[in-house]
Amino acid sequence: MAYSFQITSPDAYKLAYEKSVMDPQGFWADIAQNFFWRKKWDKVLEWNFKEPRIEWFRGGKLNITENCLDRHLGTIGNKPAFIWEPNDDETDARILSYRNLHFKVMQFANVLKNNGVRKGDRVIIYMGMVPELAIAVLACARIGAIHSVVFGGFSAQSIADRLHDSQAAYIITQDGSLRGNKTVPLKDIIDDALVQCPFVRKCIVLTQARIPVSMIKGRDVWWEDEIKKVESQGNPDCPAEEMDAEDPLFILYTSGSTGKPKGVVHTVGGYMVYTAYSFVNVFQYRPEDIHFCTADIGWITGHSYIIYGPLLAGATSLIFAGIPTYPDAGRLWDVVAKHKVSILYTAPTAIRSLMGYGEAPFEGKDLSSLRVLGTVGEPINEEAWHWYKKHAGADKLPVVDTWWQTETGGVLISNLAGITPEKPGYATLPLPGVQPVLMDENGKELEGNDVSGNLCIKFPWPGMLRTTYGDHERCRTTYFSTYDNLYFTGDGAYRDENGMYRITGRVDDVLNVSGHRIGTAEVENAINMHHGVVESAVVGYPHEVKGQGIYAYIVLENPDDTHLSEQDIMKTVTRLIGAIARPDKLQFVPDLPKTRSGKIMRRILRKIAEGETANLGDTTTLLNPEVVEQIITGRL
Ligand code: WTA
């Protein structure tokens, strides 16, 4: 399907950009009318950033799955919607055509209904990268239930926190998930979470790994049995629930600078319009494309660019269950060659880790199907950018460096593949419809070029978050109160002499470890839960592969057996958050540097972790200046 909103030349980009600023409502209405609405909207946009209140396509009625699936059946029903490449390279790949996927989504939507799930109910999905994960997501959307996918690397405690926060009474999971040479016992982890969550009514369990699991009568049911029940009921249809444009589609939990992750809420209409628009334009989608996004569906990148964006565009999207280094470091290139992938969208951390294996993994791999390369999730260093372009892109394919966030729903700043200019290390220019500004510490806008500041967005776009679940005030204070009338991203950026943006990283206490967002406060809270820890401070430091590593300074009550304490603390963090939040370096210190009012001086700790020990500024005003030397001496 060709979209009238595809921007196909630099001039068209400029024109679209101008129109989006002069007449945003007309601009977005033109795009939105490409979709199937049961009832057209009454008003394109209603907004203020004070409360904040953001409404797109008010009065419009639709179901996103009719746009992802039903709408395509007459034209591309037999086209593959998903190609599934399993964890190992011996099991057969699976292909789900649009027709097939439509059928399976309706079938599972009926399973959900049979199990009592209704419009507006929250459903936690905790699965590996299997096609059934996408089916579960779409089945929720079909009946208007709000899905909240939790990444498979999070611990039972994290799941319990999310279950409580969202008051979800339903869970969809699987026995175990195969990843590399490991089997993650997902149902066991869910069981541990459920000890704390008696309000959960049903847990639907898919069989994949065939490991033993406990199934509690009345609560736990097998996916396969439930499908059989639906089959025996005879009616394969499941009409799509009519949703208001502003009804919630999903909640996705993400880390911020305070202790508890927040549930970012996206709504049906705006998210649909924005993910399709950004997908088609950033990657310059063509109907024959095979799109391979390596992210996990548990993160926003997987939501927007494995499931929703590609399906809305009628694309073929590849779901890869494995990891780039299993069974060997050539796996990604094997997958590209095997499925004739044309768009490869991955993270700088994956590129940097593959760089370590040199050129051998490319040998004998035919990458000639590739047309566009993309990166997302963290700043990409120039070396990695060039390596990617050279080895995956034969030095000629466009590389899109796409900057965005869980909160933005889709890509906001990126070059459009082959259409607008690229620059190594730069996300470059905003998509039409997106108005970035740079602000200084005093709330003044930095105009002109060659300036650095805090990155904000001046005007709403349809894919932006509407609230944080159950706590609208938190949404306001986090994103809309730092600067008047602006959405504050939490990122710093530099705008070069040509107006191109380079994202320099977070300016708040959020780390980006291997492209995963982790709040330092969250890790500190976990460490401080450990018996014997007096206090701790967690900061980031540059890490060659992960982008940022986690450096924890810890004060112990009784610093005798630090070896055991270290292992205990690692285990505590793994239990409370998940292995992804384990510190890379753990330094036991006699005390933390503090101001006279008792505030921990993270700035100093950050510098020490970064190795900048010569340049710590004035430390004489500290409450305990002597600890600084001790910390430097013990630096890891
Ligand atoms: C960072 C991921 C530099 C940024 C889609 C942002 C990037 C955070 C880029 C959001 C990029 C994402 N260049 N930094 N191209 N893309 N980031 O919510 O710090 O998991 O705020 O969304 O990742 O991470 P999140």
XYZ file of C-alpha atoms and ligand atoms in Angstrom:
661
model
C 0.000 0.000 0.000
C 1.390 3.392 -0.952
C 0.665 6.251 1.363
C 0.051 9.772 0.244
C 2.089 10.943 3.233
C 5.357 9.389 2.108
C 7.931 12.133 1.675
C 10.066 11.290 -1.319
C 12.392 14.258 -1.909
C 14.301 16.879 0.042
C 11.946 19.555 -1.286
C 8.901 17.582 -0.233
C 10.475 17.309 3.222
C 10.840 21.076 3.438
C 7.310 21.687 2.225
C 5.857 19.117 4.605
C 7.821 20.608 7.470
C 6.576 24.111 6.730
C 3.002 22.956 6.428
C 3.270 21.036 9.711
C 4.274 24.222 11.516
C 1.881 26.621 9.755
C -1.136 24.339 9.831
C -0.537 21.395 12.145
C -4.176 20.389 12.257
C -4.481 20.301 8.468
C -1.162 18.480 8.223
C -2.200 15.681 10.597
C -5.758 15.462 9.275
C -4.356 14.770 5.789
C -2.307 11.911 7.225
C -5.043 10.545 9.473
C -7.521 10.233 6.629
C -5.410 7.410 5.193
C -6.738 5.108 7.905
C -10.014 3.359 8.537
C -12.156 5.218 11.052
C -15.559 3.883 12.016
C -16.453 7.492 12.629
C -14.386 10.501 11.641
C -13.040 12.794 14.355
C -14.753 16.059 15.287
C -11.590 17.898 16.184
C -7.989 17.185 15.180
C -6.298 18.582 18.269
C -7.134 19.960 21.665
C -4.233 20.652 23.992
C -2.528 22.406 26.800
C 0.786 21.384 28.335
C -0.114 22.888 31.713
C -2.348 20.072 32.975
C -1.299 18.442 30.515
C -4.308 17.626 28.380
C -3.618 16.312 24.899
C -6.365 14.986 22.674
C -5.901 14.003 19.065
C -8.749 13.192 16.686
C -11.361 13.726 19.360
C -14.664 12.022 18.645
C -13.030 9.652 16.154
C -13.980 5.982 16.521
C -11.783 3.136 15.364
C -9.986 -0.046 16.225
C -6.269 -0.187 15.506
C -6.409 -3.890 14.603
C -8.872 -3.190 11.801
C -6.191 -0.889 10.439
C -3.385 -3.389 11.035
C -5.249 -6.436 9.728
C -8.820 -6.366 8.354
C -8.129 -3.457 6.044
C -5.349 -5.412 4.288
C -7.204 -8.657 3.711
C -8.719 -7.712 0.371
C -5.402 -6.577 -1.092
C -2.525 -8.326 0.634
C -4.202 -11.118 2.580
C -1.617 -13.670 1.502
C 1.397 -11.466 2.082
C 3.533 -12.418 5.082
C 2.756 -10.098 7.991
C 5.294 -11.765 10.266
C 8.251 -13.972 9.588
C 9.403 -15.691 12.747
C 13.029 -16.738 12.980
C 13.505 -18.984 16.019
C 16.282 -18.897 18.571
C 18.266 -21.728 17.027
C 19.010 -21.995 13.342
C 17.692 -25.538 12.988
C 14.021 -25.111 13.876
C 11.961 -23.994 10.891
C 11.029 -20.389 10.502
C 7.305 -19.622 10.609
C 5.375 -17.347 8.327
C 2.078 -15.737 9.240
C 0.209 -14.135 6.359
C -2.060 -11.188 7.058
C -5.053 -13.506 6.701
C -3.573 -16.050 9.036
C -2.591 -13.455 11.596
C -6.057 -11.901 11.427
C -7.565 -15.321 12.126
C -5.242 -16.039 15.038
C -5.765 -12.630 16.590
C -9.534 -13.062 16.504
C -9.198 -16.561 17.893
C -7.069 -15.431 20.802
C -9.265 -12.385 21.343
C -12.088 -14.867 21.892
C -9.892 -16.731 24.354
C -9.440 -13.502 26.266
C -13.174 -12.882 26.272
C -13.886 -16.443 27.437
C -11.539 -15.785 30.318
C -13.382 -12.676 31.366
C -11.187 -9.949 29.848
C -13.211 -6.870 28.916
C -12.606 -3.473 27.349
C -10.444 -1.316 29.595
C -9.037 -4.253 31.595
C -5.263 -4.288 31.966
C -3.405 -7.373 30.781
C 0.249 -7.983 31.617
C 2.103 -9.893 28.907
C 5.370 -11.558 29.894
C 6.673 -13.644 27.007
C 9.677 -14.310 24.842
C 9.947 -13.263 21.216
C 7.387 -15.661 19.759
C 4.671 -14.760 17.240
C 2.124 -15.450 19.982
C 3.436 -12.394 21.804
C 2.383 -10.208 18.875
C -0.886 -12.141 18.642
C -1.543 -11.521 22.348
C -0.838 -7.803 21.972
C -3.146 -7.468 18.976
C -5.861 -9.599 20.583
C -5.928 -7.195 23.528
C -6.223 -4.257 21.142
C -8.991 -6.098 19.287
C -11.248 -6.177 22.340
C -10.095 -2.878 23.819
C -8.124 -4.364 26.693
C -5.013 -2.393 27.650
C -1.842 -4.402 27.142
C 1.253 -3.901 29.176
C 4.169 -5.952 27.926
C 6.925 -6.557 30.452
C 10.380 -7.322 29.055
C 11.434 -10.912 29.775
C 14.546 -9.738 31.637
C 12.598 -8.211 34.522
C 12.303 -10.023 37.839
C 9.261 -11.312 39.712
C 9.352 -8.255 41.961
C 9.280 -5.929 38.954
C 6.310 -7.808 37.563
C 4.517 -7.633 40.907
C 5.146 -3.862 41.031
C 3.641 -3.474 37.559
C 0.694 -5.715 38.395
C -0.034 -3.591 41.437
C 0.430 -0.284 39.681
C -1.816 -1.220 36.755
C -4.187 -3.362 38.847
C -4.036 -5.954 36.104
C -6.123 -9.044 36.774
C -4.897 -10.955 33.721
C -1.524 -12.303 32.656
C -0.369 -13.912 29.438
C 2.917 -15.801 29.628
C 4.621 -18.997 28.525
C 6.270 -21.915 30.272
C 9.783 -20.850 29.388
C 11.475 -18.907 26.677
C 14.556 -19.997 24.750
C 17.205 -17.347 24.326
C 20.727 -18.166 23.212
C 21.684 -21.274 25.154
C 19.430 -20.385 28.088
C 15.853 -21.197 28.966
C 14.197 -18.431 30.956
C 11.535 -19.960 33.247
C 8.916 -17.287 32.633
C 6.022 -19.041 34.368
C 8.120 -19.675 37.494
C 8.950 -15.990 37.620
C 5.262 -15.124 37.208
C 4.418 -17.550 40.029
C 6.831 -15.726 42.317
C 5.190 -12.426 41.396
C 1.702 -13.816 41.951
C 2.432 -14.650 45.579
C 2.048 -10.904 46.131
C -0.882 -10.396 43.766
C -4.012 -12.252 44.857
C -6.150 -10.006 42.659
C -4.915 -11.737 39.489
C -7.783 -13.830 38.172
C -6.342 -15.596 35.159
C -2.966 -16.516 33.795
C -2.851 -17.893 30.243
C 0.261 -19.970 29.576
C 1.677 -20.800 26.136
C 3.817 -23.915 25.757
C 7.139 -23.355 24.098
C 10.088 -24.633 26.077
C 8.136 -27.598 27.506
C 9.666 -27.251 30.920
C 7.692 -28.307 34.008
C 5.504 -25.572 35.434
C 3.000 -25.315 38.225
C -0.555 -24.670 37.040
C -3.001 -23.587 39.716
C -6.537 -24.853 39.229
C -9.009 -22.139 38.386
C -6.351 -19.499 37.807
C -3.846 -20.898 35.315
C -4.957 -22.148 31.910
C -3.040 -23.393 28.880
C -3.113 -21.264 25.755
C -3.552 -24.364 23.574
C -6.517 -25.706 25.589
C -8.235 -22.363 25.460
C -7.802 -22.219 21.670
C -9.425 -25.657 21.428
C -12.368 -24.393 23.459
C -12.795 -21.461 21.105
C -12.608 -23.814 18.134
C -15.311 -26.014 19.607
C -17.516 -22.970 20.092
C -17.584 -22.743 16.323
C -17.532 -19.024 15.587
C -14.091 -17.842 14.513
C -15.047 -14.164 14.289
C -14.281 -11.560 16.848
C -15.621 -8.174 15.846
C -13.278 -5.349 16.746
C -14.362 -3.262 19.712
C -15.150 0.294 18.696
C -12.679 2.504 20.503
C -12.537 6.204 21.036
C -9.441 7.791 19.487
C -8.317 8.784 22.973
C -8.974 5.429 24.672
C -5.769 3.896 26.022
C -4.113 1.295 23.792
C -1.304 0.262 26.087
C 0.784 0.996 29.128
C 4.526 0.561 28.943
C 6.579 0.936 32.096
C 9.801 2.880 31.822
C 12.422 4.176 34.212
C 12.691 7.754 35.276
C 14.834 9.672 37.697
C 12.797 8.628 40.734
C 12.613 5.177 42.249
C 9.531 3.645 40.710
C 9.073 2.988 36.965
C 6.107 4.820 35.509
C 3.409 3.512 33.233
C 3.519 5.541 30.038
C 0.055 5.555 28.450
C -0.486 5.678 24.683
C -3.868 6.027 23.042
C -5.375 4.342 20.032
C -5.820 7.062 17.413
C -2.754 9.225 17.777
C -0.353 6.338 18.278
C -1.709 4.633 15.167
C -1.273 7.692 12.988
C 2.180 8.474 14.317
C 3.725 4.998 14.177
C 2.556 4.412 10.604
C 3.652 7.888 9.496
C 7.091 7.605 11.067
C 7.638 4.014 9.894
C 6.853 4.805 6.272
C 8.944 7.961 6.198
C 12.011 7.163 8.262
C 12.670 3.830 6.549
C 11.185 4.948 3.226
C 9.088 1.828 3.242
C 8.409 -0.072 0.030
C 5.825 -2.851 -0.299
C 8.468 -5.481 -1.129
C 10.481 -4.751 2.037
C 11.361 -7.318 4.661
C 11.704 -5.248 7.811
C 13.876 -6.577 10.618
C 13.884 -4.693 13.891
C 16.079 -6.496 16.418
C 14.545 -4.889 19.512
C 12.500 -6.876 21.982
C 8.737 -6.377 21.848
C 9.005 -5.663 25.573
C 10.399 -2.217 24.727
C 8.732 0.614 22.847
C 10.864 -0.008 19.744
C 9.321 -3.457 19.400
C 5.800 -2.123 19.947
C 6.119 0.586 17.327
C 8.455 -0.945 14.741
C 7.949 -4.699 14.962
C 4.200 -4.730 15.483
C 2.154 -1.606 14.941
C 4.068 0.562 12.436
C 4.858 -2.248 9.984
C 1.396 -3.844 10.164
C -0.319 -0.511 9.672
C 1.768 -0.030 6.541
C 1.056 -3.563 5.298
C 4.721 -4.513 5.639
C 6.403 -7.834 6.348
C 8.021 -7.687 9.771
C 10.540 -10.177 11.063
C 10.390 -11.384 14.662
C 13.696 -12.849 15.797
C 13.646 -14.959 18.948
C 17.408 -15.300 19.304
C 20.415 -13.119 19.978
C 23.066 -11.811 17.547
C 25.797 -14.034 18.976
C 24.045 -17.411 19.039
C 25.032 -19.917 17.800
C 27.796 -17.573 16.625
C 28.480 -13.911 15.928
C 27.333 -14.273 12.321
C 23.715 -14.974 13.252
C 22.334 -11.533 12.444
C 23.863 -11.698 8.981
C 22.568 -15.245 8.535
C 19.073 -14.021 9.310
C 19.450 -11.112 6.879
C 20.657 -13.433 4.103
C 18.130 -16.180 4.816
C 15.073 -13.952 4.799
C 16.371 -11.360 2.329
C 15.969 -8.585 4.850
C 15.875 -5.121 3.298
C 15.585 -2.896 6.378
C 17.767 -3.665 9.389
C 16.999 -1.653 12.516
C 19.221 -2.322 15.514
C 20.969 -0.683 18.465
C 24.455 0.811 18.762
C 25.247 -1.624 21.548
C 24.633 -4.592 19.219
C 26.831 -2.988 16.576
C 29.631 -2.356 19.062
C 29.486 -5.873 20.388
C 29.649 -7.300 16.862
C 32.583 -5.030 16.029
C 34.554 -7.040 18.550
C 34.275 -10.130 16.342
C 35.844 -8.453 13.327
C 34.974 -9.268 9.736
C 34.948 -13.061 9.818
C 31.219 -13.344 10.707
C 30.379 -11.621 7.404
C 32.211 -14.154 5.278
C 30.009 -15.911 2.762
C 26.910 -13.961 3.820
C 24.913 -12.378 1.038
C 23.702 -9.044 2.376
C 22.705 -7.674 -1.013
C 19.011 -7.578 -0.041
C 19.708 -4.771 2.451
C 18.494 -1.321 1.451
C 18.282 0.706 4.662
C 20.124 0.492 7.988
C 18.881 2.032 11.199
C 19.921 2.515 14.801
C 18.050 3.482 17.926
C 18.222 3.617 21.681
C 21.420 5.458 22.529
C 23.934 7.816 21.028
C 25.978 6.068 18.352
C 29.679 6.815 18.309
C 31.125 7.679 14.909
C 33.341 4.619 14.796
C 30.367 2.290 15.218
C 28.355 4.306 12.709
C 31.094 3.951 10.046
C 31.645 0.284 10.815
C 27.915 -0.417 10.415
C 27.705 1.513 7.177
C 30.814 -0.163 5.790
C 30.215 -3.776 6.736
C 26.445 -4.066 6.677
C 25.871 -1.347 4.118
C 28.746 -1.859 1.641
C 29.532 1.797 2.318
C 26.564 2.937 0.309
C 23.317 2.252 2.142
C 21.685 5.052 4.100
C 21.946 4.813 7.887
C 19.105 6.368 9.852
C 19.954 7.371 13.402
C 16.525 7.575 14.979
C 16.054 9.489 18.212
C 12.917 8.929 20.245
C 11.594 7.646 23.573
C 8.971 5.401 25.129
C 7.043 8.593 25.778
C 7.144 9.830 22.187
C 5.555 6.696 20.693
C 7.597 6.923 17.509
C 10.717 8.465 15.998
C 10.871 12.257 16.374
C 14.314 13.157 15.069
C 15.968 11.198 12.279
C 17.093 11.463 8.723
C 14.685 9.942 6.205
C 16.558 7.103 4.505
C 18.167 8.324 1.318
C 16.015 11.481 1.266
C 17.433 13.871 3.843
C 21.162 14.078 4.603
C 22.857 11.849 7.138
C 25.717 12.745 9.454
C 27.589 10.217 11.618
C 26.606 10.571 15.266
C 23.682 12.845 14.433
C 19.977 12.059 14.529
C 19.909 15.087 12.193
C 16.515 16.728 11.549
C 13.034 16.482 13.073
C 10.266 14.723 11.192
C 7.649 17.121 9.852
C 5.197 17.678 12.695
C 7.932 17.756 15.334
C 9.255 21.053 16.705
C 12.391 20.607 18.821
C 13.866 23.448 20.862
C 16.971 23.699 23.016
C 16.688 25.322 26.421
C 19.296 26.584 28.841
C 19.318 25.962 32.591
C 17.415 29.182 33.231
C 14.474 28.371 31.053
C 15.611 30.466 28.117
C 15.332 29.136 24.590
C 18.658 28.877 22.782
C 18.055 30.161 19.316
C 20.281 29.884 16.293
C 22.778 27.192 15.480
C 25.925 25.798 17.059
C 24.317 25.600 20.529
C 23.879 22.920 23.173
C 21.042 22.640 25.642
C 18.220 20.581 27.043
C 16.050 19.098 24.347
C 12.362 19.966 24.490
C 9.457 19.720 22.062
C 7.308 22.747 21.514
C 4.095 21.412 20.053
C 2.136 18.182 20.473
C 2.438 15.309 18.008
C -0.093 12.484 17.796
C 2.206 9.766 19.195
C 3.041 11.487 22.465
C 2.163 10.028 25.865
C -1.092 11.236 27.404
C -0.469 10.405 31.039
C 1.378 8.113 33.390
C -0.991 5.416 34.547
C -2.806 6.190 37.756
C -0.734 9.295 38.456
C -1.336 12.184 36.108
C 0.498 14.576 38.386
C 3.657 12.555 37.928
C 3.306 12.971 34.177
C 2.977 16.713 34.629
C 5.934 17.136 36.954
C 8.227 14.821 34.987
C 7.665 16.145 31.494
C 5.742 19.410 31.567
C 6.846 21.396 34.590
C 10.566 21.931 33.952
C 9.831 24.405 31.173
C 6.653 26.354 30.562
C 4.598 25.039 27.708
C 7.195 22.518 26.570
C 7.578 18.753 26.695
C 10.956 18.087 28.341
C 12.704 14.985 27.008
C 15.368 14.511 29.676
C 18.014 14.490 26.931
C 20.713 16.989 26.086
C 21.437 17.871 22.471
C 23.725 19.914 20.284
C 22.417 21.719 17.196
C 25.186 22.152 14.639
C 25.789 24.977 12.191
C 23.274 23.423 9.768
C 20.542 22.930 12.333
C 21.207 19.208 12.710
C 20.736 17.579 16.105
C 23.192 15.370 17.903
C 21.749 13.798 21.030
C 24.374 13.895 23.754
C 22.617 11.712 26.331
C 20.431 12.019 29.381
C 20.704 15.082 31.566
C 18.733 13.451 34.379
C 19.530 10.427 36.540
C 18.556 7.921 33.896
C 21.187 5.567 32.492
C 21.199 3.970 29.098
C 22.849 0.589 29.474
C 22.971 -1.437 26.253
C 20.033 0.659 25.096
C 18.024 -0.238 28.210
C 16.732 2.615 30.283
C 17.590 2.259 33.947
C 17.032 4.820 36.684
C 19.952 5.266 39.060
C 17.469 5.772 41.909
C 15.880 2.432 41.095
C 19.231 0.634 41.355
C 20.097 2.519 44.550
C 16.788 1.543 46.107
C 17.480 -2.085 45.276
C 21.021 -1.976 46.685
C 19.835 -0.213 49.820
C 17.327 -2.993 50.432
C 20.234 -5.333 51.098
C 20.896 -6.082 54.704
C 24.103 -4.423 55.801
C 24.096 -1.598 53.231
C 24.069 1.808 54.878
C 23.687 3.792 51.704
C 24.717 3.855 48.079
C 25.077 6.065 45.043
C 24.798 4.849 41.488
C 26.159 6.680 38.464
C 26.921 5.877 34.849
C 30.314 5.698 33.183
C 31.310 5.263 29.530
C 31.386 1.591 28.561
C 32.901 0.467 25.294
C 30.134 -1.939 24.325
C 27.147 -1.054 26.496
C 27.404 2.688 25.921
C 27.043 3.246 29.639
C 27.952 0.972 32.501
C 26.543 1.051 36.031
C 28.959 2.134 38.754
C 27.781 1.709 42.337
C 29.457 3.240 45.394
C 28.350 1.446 48.507
C 28.794 2.080 52.210
C 28.569 -1.118 54.262
C 27.701 -1.317 57.919
C 30.407 -3.884 58.444
C 32.923 -3.820 55.593
C 34.721 -7.060 56.449
C 33.569 -9.605 53.932
C 33.256 -7.479 50.829
C 33.522 -10.422 48.468
C 30.397 -12.052 49.825
C 28.633 -8.708 50.151
C 29.288 -8.025 46.501
C 27.634 -11.258 45.452
C 24.746 -10.727 47.848
C 24.138 -7.257 46.498
C 24.228 -8.466 42.889
C 21.659 -11.086 43.775
C 19.481 -8.523 45.515
C 19.485 -6.254 42.464
C 18.710 -9.208 40.196
C 15.803 -10.189 42.412
C 14.355 -6.743 42.821
C 14.771 -5.431 39.266
C 16.376 -8.018 37.003
C 19.811 -8.961 35.726
C 19.813 -5.977 33.345
C 20.275 -3.641 36.323
C 23.279 -5.398 37.882
C 26.100 -2.939 38.455
C 29.189 -3.431 36.276
C 31.382 -2.031 39.012
C 30.801 -2.086 42.703
C 33.092 -0.073 44.947
C 32.837 -0.228 48.710
C 33.605 3.158 50.194
C 33.901 4.412 53.771
C 31.457 7.260 53.112
C 29.838 9.171 50.251
C 30.850 12.780 49.541
C 28.117 15.049 50.842
C 27.236 18.696 50.977
C 26.801 20.285 54.374
C 23.065 19.786 54.037
C 23.648 16.052 53.584
C 23.056 15.766 49.837
C 25.176 13.203 48.023
C 27.468 14.909 45.504
C 26.793 12.705 42.508
C 28.637 15.057 40.191
C 31.916 14.172 41.909
C 31.129 10.472 41.940
C 30.261 10.578 38.254
C 33.576 12.224 37.446
C 35.511 9.673 39.447
C 33.660 6.821 37.723
C 34.468 8.407 34.374
C 38.132 8.572 35.349
C 38.253 12.355 35.467
C 39.828 12.456 38.881
C 41.987 15.497 38.199
C 39.070 17.744 37.503
C 36.689 17.476 40.410
C 36.197 21.156 41.145
C 36.165 22.585 44.632
C 35.687 19.832 47.189
C 36.647 21.827 50.260
C 33.067 22.872 50.973
C 32.015 19.261 51.391
C 30.950 17.922 54.743
C 33.586 15.198 54.394
C 36.216 16.279 51.832
C 38.638 13.582 52.996
C 36.526 10.743 51.528
C 37.103 11.982 48.003
C 40.766 10.945 48.094
C 39.868 7.604 49.595
C 37.298 6.970 46.888
C 39.776 7.905 44.153
C 42.344 5.521 45.599
C 39.873 2.667 45.635
C 38.531 3.387 42.148
C 37.828 0.301 39.997
C 18.118 7.518 24.176
C 13.961 4.089 22.993
C 20.825 9.070 21.053
C 17.746 8.884 24.718
C 13.336 4.389 21.624
C 16.281 8.726 25.051
C 18.980 7.990 21.868
C 16.217 7.306 25.529
C 18.580 7.659 20.561
C 14.858 6.710 25.364
C 19.413 8.084 19.488
C 17.117 6.883 21.963
N 20.520 8.783 19.783
N 20.089 8.694 22.101
N 19.146 7.793 18.219
N 17.417 6.979 20.658
N 18.055 7.473 22.714
O 12.453 5.131 26.237
O 18.503 9.136 25.871
O 13.908 3.101 25.849
O 15.832 9.632 26.026
O 13.163 4.597 23.986
O 17.179 6.608 24.730
O 14.872 5.336 25.676
P 13.557 4.486 25.504
